[in-house]
Coordinates of C-alpha atoms and ligand atoms in Angstrom, one line a residue:
X1 CA 117.5 84.4 58.9
X2 CA 116.0 85.5 62.1
X3 CA 118.6 87.3 64.3
X4 CA 118.5 86.9 68.0
X5 CA 120.0 88.9 70.9
X6 CA 123.2 87.7 72.6
X7 CA 122.7 85.4 75.6
X8 CA 122.2 87.4 78.9
X9 CA 121.3 90.6 77.1
X10 CA 117.8 91.9 77.3
X11 CA 115.5 93.6 74.9
X12 CA 113.0 96.0 76.4
X13 CA 109.6 96.3 74.7
X14 CA 107.6 99.3 75.8
X15 CA 105.9 97.6 78.7
X16 CA 109.3 96.4 80.0
X17 CA 110.8 99.8 79.4
X18 CA 108.0 101.5 81.3
X19 CA 108.6 99.1 84.2
X20 CA 112.3 99.9 84.1
X21 CA 111.5 103.7 84.1
X22 CA 109.3 103.1 87.2
X23 CA 112.2 101.4 89.0
X24 CA 114.8 104.0 88.0
X25 CA 112.4 106.7 89.0
X26 CA 112.0 105.2 92.5
X27 CA 115.8 104.8 92.8
X28 CA 116.2 108.5 91.8
X29 CA 113.7 109.7 94.1
X30 CA 115.2 108.0 97.1
X31 CA 118.7 109.3 96.2
X32 CA 117.3 112.8 96.0
X33 CA 115.6 112.4 99.4
X34 CA 119.0 111.6 100.9
X35 CA 120.5 114.6 98.9
X36 CA 122.8 112.6 96.6
X37 CA 123.9 114.0 93.3
X38 CA 123.9 112.1 90.0
X39 CA 127.1 111.6 88.0
X40 CA 128.0 109.4 85.0
X41 CA 131.1 107.7 83.7
X42 CA 132.2 105.8 80.5
X43 CA 130.8 102.4 79.6
X44 CA 134.1 101.4 78.0
X45 CA 137.3 101.7 80.2
X46 CA 141.0 100.7 80.1
X47 CA 141.2 97.0 81.1
X48 CA 143.8 97.8 83.8
X49 CA 141.2 99.8 85.7
X50 CA 139.7 96.4 86.8
X51 CA 142.8 94.2 87.1
X52 CA 143.8 93.9 90.7
X53 CA 141.3 96.6 91.8
X54 CA 138.1 94.6 91.4
X55 CA 139.5 91.2 92.2
X56 CA 139.8 87.8 90.5
X57 CA 136.2 87.0 90.3
X58 CA 135.2 90.0 88.3
X59 CA 138.3 90.0 86.1
X60 CA 137.3 86.4 85.1
X61 CA 134.0 87.8 83.9
X62 CA 135.2 90.8 81.8
X63 CA 133.9 91.6 78.4
X64 CA 137.4 92.8 77.1
X65 CA 139.0 93.2 73.7
X66 CA 141.6 95.2 71.9
X67 CA 140.3 98.3 70.1
X68 CA 141.4 99.4 66.7
X69 CA 144.0 101.6 68.3
X70 CA 145.6 98.6 70.0
X71 CA 144.3 99.5 73.4
X72 CA 143.1 96.8 75.8
X73 CA 139.7 97.8 76.9
X74 CA 136.7 96.4 78.9
X75 CA 133.0 97.1 79.2
X76 CA 132.5 98.2 82.8
X77 CA 131.5 95.3 85.1
X78 CA 130.9 97.7 87.9
X79 CA 131.0 101.4 88.6
X80 CA 133.3 101.7 91.7
X81 CA 136.7 101.9 90.0
X82 CA 135.6 104.6 87.5
X83 CA 134.0 106.5 90.3
X84 CA 137.1 106.3 92.4
X85 CA 139.1 107.7 89.5
X86 CA 136.6 110.6 89.0
X87 CA 136.8 111.5 92.7
X88 CA 140.6 111.2 92.8
X89 CA 141.0 113.6 89.9
X90 CA 139.0 116.4 91.4
X91 CA 139.4 115.5 95.2
X92 CA 140.6 118.8 96.2
X93 CA 137.9 120.9 94.7
X94 CA 134.9 118.7 95.8
X95 CA 133.1 119.6 98.9
X96 CA 133.0 116.8 101.4
X97 CA 131.2 114.6 102.2
X98 CA 130.7 113.8 98.5
X99 CA 127.4 112.0 98.1
X100 CA 126.9 110.7 94.5
X101 CA 124.7 108.2 92.7
X102 CA 124.4 106.7 89.3
X103 CA 122.0 104.3 87.4
X104 CA 123.7 102.6 84.6
X105 CA 124.2 99.3 82.7
X106 CA 127.1 97.0 83.6
X107 CA 128.4 93.9 81.8
X108 CA 129.8 90.7 83.2
X109 CA 130.4 87.5 81.2
X110 CA 128.6 85.2 83.6
X111 CA 126.6 82.1 82.9
X112 CA 123.1 83.6 82.4
X113 CA 120.9 82.1 85.1
X114 CA 118.1 83.2 87.5
X115 CA 119.2 86.6 88.9
X116 CA 122.3 86.7 86.8
X117 CA 122.6 88.2 83.3
X118 CA 125.4 89.5 81.2
X119 CA 124.0 93.0 81.0
X120 CA 122.2 94.4 84.0
X121 CA 121.5 97.8 85.6
X122 CA 122.9 99.0 88.9
X123 CA 121.9 101.8 91.3
X124 CA 125.3 102.9 92.6
X125 CA 125.3 105.1 95.7
X126 CA 128.5 106.2 97.4
X127 CA 129.9 108.6 100.0
X128 CA 133.5 109.9 100.0
X129 CA 135.5 111.9 102.5
X130 CA 133.9 110.5 105.7
X131 CA 135.6 107.8 107.6
X132 CA 133.3 107.5 110.6
X133 CA 130.4 104.9 110.8
X134 CA 127.8 107.7 110.3
X135 CA 128.4 107.4 106.5
X136 CA 128.0 103.7 106.6
X137 CA 124.8 104.1 108.5
X138 CA 123.5 106.7 106.0
X139 CA 124.1 104.4 103.1
X140 CA 122.5 101.4 104.9
X141 CA 119.5 103.6 105.7
X142 CA 119.3 104.6 102.1
X143 CA 119.5 101.0 100.9
X144 CA 116.7 100.0 103.2
X145 CA 114.6 102.9 102.0
X146 CA 115.3 102.1 98.4
X147 CA 113.8 98.6 98.9
X148 CA 111.0 99.9 101.1
X149 CA 109.7 102.4 98.5
X150 CA 108.7 99.5 96.3
X151 CA 106.5 98.2 99.1
X152 CA 108.9 95.6 100.5
X153 CA 109.1 95.3 104.3
X154 CA 111.2 93.6 106.9
X155 CA 109.5 90.3 106.3
X156 CA 110.6 90.5 102.7
X157 CA 114.3 91.4 102.8
X158 CA 117.2 91.7 105.2
X159 CA 120.6 93.6 105.0
X160 CA 123.3 91.3 106.3
X161 CA 126.0 93.2 108.0
X162 CA 129.5 92.1 108.4
X163 CA 133.0 93.6 108.9
X164 CA 136.3 92.8 107.2
X165 CA 138.3 94.6 110.0
X166 CA 136.8 92.2 112.5
X167 CA 137.7 89.2 110.2
X168 CA 141.3 90.5 109.9
X169 CA 141.5 90.7 113.8
X170 CA 140.0 87.2 114.1
X171 CA 142.5 85.9 111.5
X172 CA 145.4 87.8 113.2
X173 CA 144.4 86.0 116.4
X174 CA 144.8 82.7 114.4
X175 CA 148.3 83.8 113.5
X176 CA 147.6 84.5 109.8
X177 CA 149.5 87.1 107.9
X178 CA 148.0 89.4 105.2
X179 CA 148.3 87.0 102.3
X180 CA 147.0 84.0 104.3
X181 CA 144.1 86.2 105.5
X182 CA 143.2 87.2 102.0
X183 CA 143.0 83.5 100.8
X184 CA 141.0 82.5 103.9
X185 CA 138.6 85.3 103.4
X186 CA 138.1 84.3 99.9
X187 CA 137.1 80.7 101.2
X188 CA 134.8 82.1 103.9
X189 CA 133.1 84.3 101.2
X190 CA 132.1 81.1 99.3
X191 CA 131.4 79.0 102.5
X192 CA 127.6 79.1 102.2
X193 CA 128.0 77.4 98.7
X194 CA 130.8 75.0 99.6
X195 CA 130.5 71.5 101.0
X196 CA 132.2 71.2 104.4
X197 CA 134.9 68.7 103.5
X198 CA 135.7 70.7 100.4
X199 CA 136.1 73.9 102.6
X200 CA 138.4 72.0 105.0
X201 CA 140.5 70.8 102.1
X202 CA 140.8 74.4 100.9
X203 CA 141.7 75.7 104.4
X204 CA 144.2 72.9 104.9
X205 CA 146.4 74.4 102.3
X206 CA 146.8 77.5 104.4
X207 CA 146.3 76.2 107.9
X208 CA 147.5 72.6 107.8
X209 CA 146.1 70.3 110.5
X210 CA 144.5 73.2 112.3
X211 CA 141.9 73.6 109.4
X212 CA 139.0 71.8 110.9
X213 CA 139.2 73.4 114.3
X214 CA 139.5 76.8 112.6
X215 CA 136.4 76.1 110.5
X216 CA 134.5 75.3 113.7
X217 CA 135.5 78.7 115.1
X218 CA 134.5 80.4 111.8
X219 CA 131.1 78.7 111.9
X220 CA 130.6 79.9 115.5
X221 CA 131.4 83.5 114.4
X222 CA 129.0 83.2 111.4
X223 CA 126.2 82.1 113.6
X224 CA 126.3 85.3 115.8
X225 CA 123.2 87.4 115.3
X226 CA 123.3 90.0 118.1
X227 CA 125.8 92.7 119.2
X228 CA 126.3 91.4 122.9
X229 CA 127.3 87.9 121.6
X230 CA 129.5 89.5 119.0
X231 CA 131.2 91.7 121.7
X232 CA 131.8 88.6 123.9
X233 CA 133.2 86.7 121.0
X234 CA 135.6 89.4 119.9
X235 CA 136.7 90.2 123.5
X236 CA 137.5 86.5 124.1
X237 CA 139.9 86.3 121.1
X238 CA 143.6 85.8 122.1
X239 CA 144.6 89.3 121.0
X240 CA 147.3 91.4 122.8
X241 CA 148.6 95.0 122.7
X242 CA 147.7 97.0 119.6
X243 CA 145.4 94.3 118.2
X244 CA 143.5 94.2 121.5
X245 CA 143.0 98.0 121.4
X246 CA 141.9 97.8 117.8
X247 CA 139.3 95.1 118.6
X248 CA 137.8 97.3 121.4
X249 CA 137.7 100.4 119.1
X250 CA 136.1 98.3 116.4
X251 CA 133.3 97.2 118.8
X252 CA 132.7 101.0 119.6
X253 CA 132.4 101.6 115.7
X254 CA 129.8 98.7 115.6
X255 CA 127.9 100.3 118.5
X256 CA 127.8 103.6 116.7
X257 CA 126.8 102.0 113.4
X258 CA 124.0 100.0 114.9
X259 CA 122.8 103.2 116.8
X260 CA 122.8 105.1 113.6
X261 CA 120.8 102.5 111.8
X262 CA 118.3 102.4 114.6
X263 CA 117.9 106.1 114.7
X264 CA 117.3 106.1 111.0
X265 CA 114.4 103.6 111.5
X266 CA 116.2 100.8 109.7
X267 CA 117.0 98.5 112.7
X268 CA 114.3 95.8 111.8
X269 CA 115.9 95.3 108.4
X270 CA 119.5 94.6 109.6
X271 CA 120.9 91.2 110.5
X272 CA 124.4 90.7 111.9
X273 CA 126.0 88.0 109.7
X274 CA 129.8 87.6 109.5
X275 CA 129.2 85.1 106.7
X276 CA 129.3 88.1 104.3
X277 CA 132.8 89.1 103.4
X278 CA 132.3 90.3 99.7
X279 CA 134.3 88.9 96.8
X280 CA 135.6 92.3 95.5
X281 CA 139.3 93.1 96.4
X282 CA 139.0 96.7 97.6
X283 CA 136.7 96.4 100.7
X284 CA 138.3 97.5 103.9
X285 CA 135.7 97.7 106.8
X286 CA 132.0 97.2 107.2
X287 CA 130.5 95.2 104.4
X288 CA 126.9 94.4 103.7
X289 CA 124.5 92.6 101.3
X290 CA 120.8 92.8 100.9
X291 CA 118.9 89.4 100.4
X292 CA 115.4 88.2 100.2
X293 CA 114.4 87.4 103.9
X294 CA 114.1 83.7 103.1
X295 CA 117.8 83.8 102.3
X296 CA 117.0 82.3 98.9
X297 CA 118.2 83.8 95.6
X298 CA 121.2 86.0 94.8
X299 CA 121.9 89.3 96.5
X300 CA 119.7 92.3 95.8
X301 CA 122.5 94.7 96.6
X302 CA 126.0 94.7 98.0
X303 CA 128.5 97.2 99.2
X304 CA 130.8 98.4 101.9
X305 CA 133.8 100.5 102.9
X306 CA 136.7 100.8 100.5
X307 CA 139.0 103.5 102.1
X308 CA 142.1 102.6 100.0
X309 CA 140.8 102.6 96.4
X310 CA 141.0 106.3 95.4
X311 CA 144.6 106.4 96.5
X312 CA 145.4 103.1 94.7
X313 CA 144.0 104.7 91.5
X314 CA 146.4 107.6 91.8
X315 CA 144.3 110.0 93.9
X316 CA 144.8 111.3 97.5
X317 CA 143.8 109.3 100.6
X318 CA 140.0 109.4 100.7
X319 CA 137.7 107.3 102.8
X320 CA 134.8 105.8 100.8
X321 CA 131.8 103.7 101.3
X322 CA 129.0 102.7 99.0
X323 CA 126.8 100.0 97.5
X324 CA 125.1 98.9 94.3
X325 CA 121.6 97.4 93.9
X326 CA 120.9 95.4 90.7
X327 CA 117.6 95.5 88.8
X328 CA 117.4 91.8 87.9
X329 CA 117.0 90.3 91.4
X330 CA 114.9 93.2 92.5
X331 CA 112.4 92.8 89.7
X332 CA 112.3 89.0 90.4
X333 CA 111.5 89.7 94.0
X334 CA 108.9 92.4 93.3
X335 CA 107.3 90.1 90.7
X336 CA 107.0 87.3 93.2
X337 CA 105.4 89.6 95.8
X338 CA 103.0 91.1 93.1
X339 CA 104.4 94.5 93.7
X340 CA 104.8 95.5 90.1
X341 CA 101.9 96.7 87.9
X342 CA 101.6 98.0 84.3
X343 CA 103.4 101.2 83.8
X344 CA 102.7 102.1 80.1
X345 CA 101.3 105.6 80.1
X346 CA 98.0 106.2 78.4
X347 CA 97.2 109.3 76.4
X348 CA 95.2 112.2 77.9
X349 CA 93.4 112.8 74.7
X350 CA 92.6 111.0 71.6
X351 CA 91.0 112.8 68.6
X352 CA 88.1 111.2 66.9
X353 CA 88.1 112.5 63.3
X354 CA 85.2 112.7 60.8
X355 CA 86.6 113.9 57.4
X356 CA 89.3 116.1 56.0
X357 CA 88.3 119.4 57.4
X358 CA 88.0 117.7 60.8
X359 CA 91.4 116.3 60.5
X360 CA 92.9 119.8 60.0
X361 CA 91.1 121.1 63.2
X362 CA 92.1 118.0 65.2
X363 CA 95.8 118.2 64.2
X364 CA 95.9 121.9 65.0
X365 CA 94.3 121.5 68.5
X366 CA 96.6 118.4 69.1
X367 CA 99.6 120.6 68.3
X368 CA 98.4 123.2 70.8
X369 CA 97.6 120.7 73.5
X370 CA 101.0 118.8 73.0
X371 CA 102.8 122.1 73.4
X372 CA 101.0 122.5 76.7
X373 CA 102.6 119.1 77.8
X374 CA 99.5 116.9 77.3
X375 CA 99.8 113.4 75.8
X376 CA 97.7 113.6 72.6
X377 CA 97.1 111.1 69.8
X378 CA 94.9 110.8 66.7
X379 CA 94.5 108.1 64.0
X380 CA 96.9 108.5 61.1
X381 CA 94.4 107.4 58.5
X382 CA 90.6 108.0 58.1
X383 CA 88.5 105.4 59.9
X384 CA 84.8 105.0 60.9
X385 CA 83.8 106.5 64.3
X386 CA 83.1 103.1 65.8
X387 CA 86.5 101.9 65.1
X388 CA 88.1 105.1 66.4
X389 CA 86.2 104.9 69.6
X390 CA 87.2 101.3 70.1
X391 CA 90.9 102.1 69.6
X392 CA 90.7 105.1 71.9
X393 CA 89.3 102.9 74.6
X394 CA 91.9 100.2 74.0
X395 CA 94.7 102.8 74.3
X396 CA 93.3 103.8 77.7
X397 CA 92.6 107.4 76.7
X398 CA 91.2 109.6 79.4
X399 CA 89.2 111.9 77.0
X400 CA 88.0 111.7 73.4
X401 CA 88.0 114.9 71.4
X402 CA 85.3 114.5 68.9
X403 CA 85.5 116.4 65.6
X404 CA 82.4 115.7 63.5
X405 CA 81.1 117.9 60.7
X406 CA 78.5 119.5 63.1
X407 CA 81.2 120.5 65.6
X408 CA 83.5 122.0 62.8
X409 CA 80.7 124.1 61.6
X410 CA 80.0 125.5 65.2
X411 CA 83.8 126.0 66.0
X412 CA 83.5 123.6 68.9
X413 CA 85.0 120.2 69.9
X414 CA 82.9 117.6 71.8
X415 CA 84.8 116.2 74.8
X416 CA 83.9 112.8 76.2
X417 CA 85.2 111.8 79.6
X418 CA 85.6 108.0 79.3
X419 CA 85.4 107.5 83.0
X420 CA 82.0 109.2 83.6
X421 CA 80.7 108.9 80.0
X422 CA 79.8 112.6 80.2
X423 CA 80.1 114.7 77.0
X424 CA 80.4 118.5 76.8
X425 CA 81.1 120.9 74.0
X426 CA 84.1 123.3 74.3
X427 CA 84.8 126.3 72.1
X428 CA 88.0 125.5 70.3
X429 CA 89.4 128.9 70.8
X430 CA 89.1 128.4 74.6
X431 CA 90.9 125.1 74.8
X432 CA 94.1 126.6 76.3
X433 CA 92.0 128.3 79.0
X434 CA 89.7 125.3 79.8
X435 CA 91.9 122.3 79.5
X436 CA 93.8 122.5 82.8
X437 CA 90.5 122.5 84.7
X438 CA 89.1 119.7 82.5
X439 CA 92.1 117.5 83.2
X440 CA 92.2 118.2 86.9
X441 CA 88.5 117.5 87.5
X442 CA 87.1 115.6 84.5
X443 CA 83.6 115.9 83.3
X444 CA 81.1 115.1 86.1
X445 CA 77.4 114.0 85.7
X446 CA 75.1 117.0 86.4
X447 CA 73.2 116.1 89.6
X448 CA 69.7 117.6 89.9
Ligands
HAM501 P1 128.4 93.5 93.4 O1 128.1 92.8 94.7 O2 129.4 92.9 92.5 O3 129.0 94.9 94.0 O4 127.1 93.9 92.7 C1 126.1 94.6 93.3 C2 124.7 94.0 92.8 O5 124.7 94.1 91.4 C3 124.5 92.6 93.2 O6 124.0 92.4 94.5 C4 123.4 92.2 92.1 O7 122.2 92.7 92.5 C5 123.8 93.0 90.9 N1 124.6 92.1 90.0 C6 126.0 91.9 90.0 N2 126.2 91.0 89.0 C7 125.1 90.8 88.3 C8 124.7 90.0 87.2 N3 125.6 89.3 86.5 N4 123.5 90.0 86.8 C9 122.5 90.7 87.4 N5 122.8 91.5 88.5 C10 124.0 91.5 89.0 C11 129.5 95.8 93.1 O8 129.3 95.9 91.9 C12 130.1 97.0 93.8 N6 130.9 97.8 92.9 C13 129.2 97.8 94.7 C14 129.7 99.0 95.3 C15 129.5 100.3 95.1 N7 130.6 98.9 96.4 C16 130.9 100.2 96.7 N8 130.2 101.0 95.9

């Protein structure tokens, strides 16, 4: 019987693994450039960590089971609750702002489809200990840079920016309480994928006859694309006293955030879009999602502020903002734009071996070059020269190290540079000395 992998789980053959390493490498480099530190957390967590904290949508997708000790556990569907616990436990000794990142696999029992699998990688980037919009701007700038490093530009993707605080103010102006607001935000989150009559029916349950008029005002808000229109809209809401003051302060935060994004050179990549509310339960302020510019396909990344989560998980009060980018939609987009190539590394040297004595010499030189950090290979069984050269070429080797009986007698190895076709003899006892220069410059044709 031929076994198959589970639906939604990927196998990575070396070429796919090399491509994955390329993506992780780019992510790490960007995190480093922004001075974030890497951390890690368990893959298996107590189930309760996700109940309530992550919200219904994720809880319905958990890989959960009872372990042999009778504990209810779940494979992590996301990193944020684990991270909030790590931060909470050491909050007092960590220097703020805390800027951390992780690259790891996550698991959600979703229906496998384009852009959605059951096991996928996320690049999580978060800042703790800073409540002002400078932290949100820093993360959005990092998100933009992380996508740009792959060669994507503002024609290819957009970060859609929204704000749960503004939504709560708008919903307060509609007379909704906290519970009503939470239900309505859930409906707004799915509006893009819901038929209008169905949305009205859902809203009717909270708002009664006012549902259709309300939906009209929501659609007006969602259509806003610039800050001036947004300000006008918010200032025209029927808000009084404290709520009116909050609305004005919030517009100042927006102004600061957009200013920060502009200074960081990321303004072209941002689109105001209140249609983004984010399905996860813990978000509290600015929220954002990156999408292919056409608006097609699932999100490339998503995140936002979650100022209450560390405290909810038993830690102190700690402002937080972060996002996660997934590898599945990213690779789909990069492939469609032809921005991925082949990443399998080729050897620096392949030894071409003629006979038993030559094999001893080749193996001993290979050991030396390998210890110097070069990528070296040789055939594991005796073969004719022709076949060996053909294999070396196919493996994309840069140099052949040729060990024939003549070379062995003279204590030399003949080096062939596959790029130029030039061959030169090297004394074997000088390999340590000569190889760095050989690898940097290659063997050139002698010009008269
Ligand atoms: P999320 O929006 O659930 O946010 O996921 C972030 C990204 O992970 C998505 O935009 C998508 O690229 C990828 N992703 C999610 N589910 C799947 C799936 N089933 N298959 C493939 N890719 C997927 C979070 O997870 C938050 N914890 C992000 C965050 C970090 N918020 C604050 N800090």
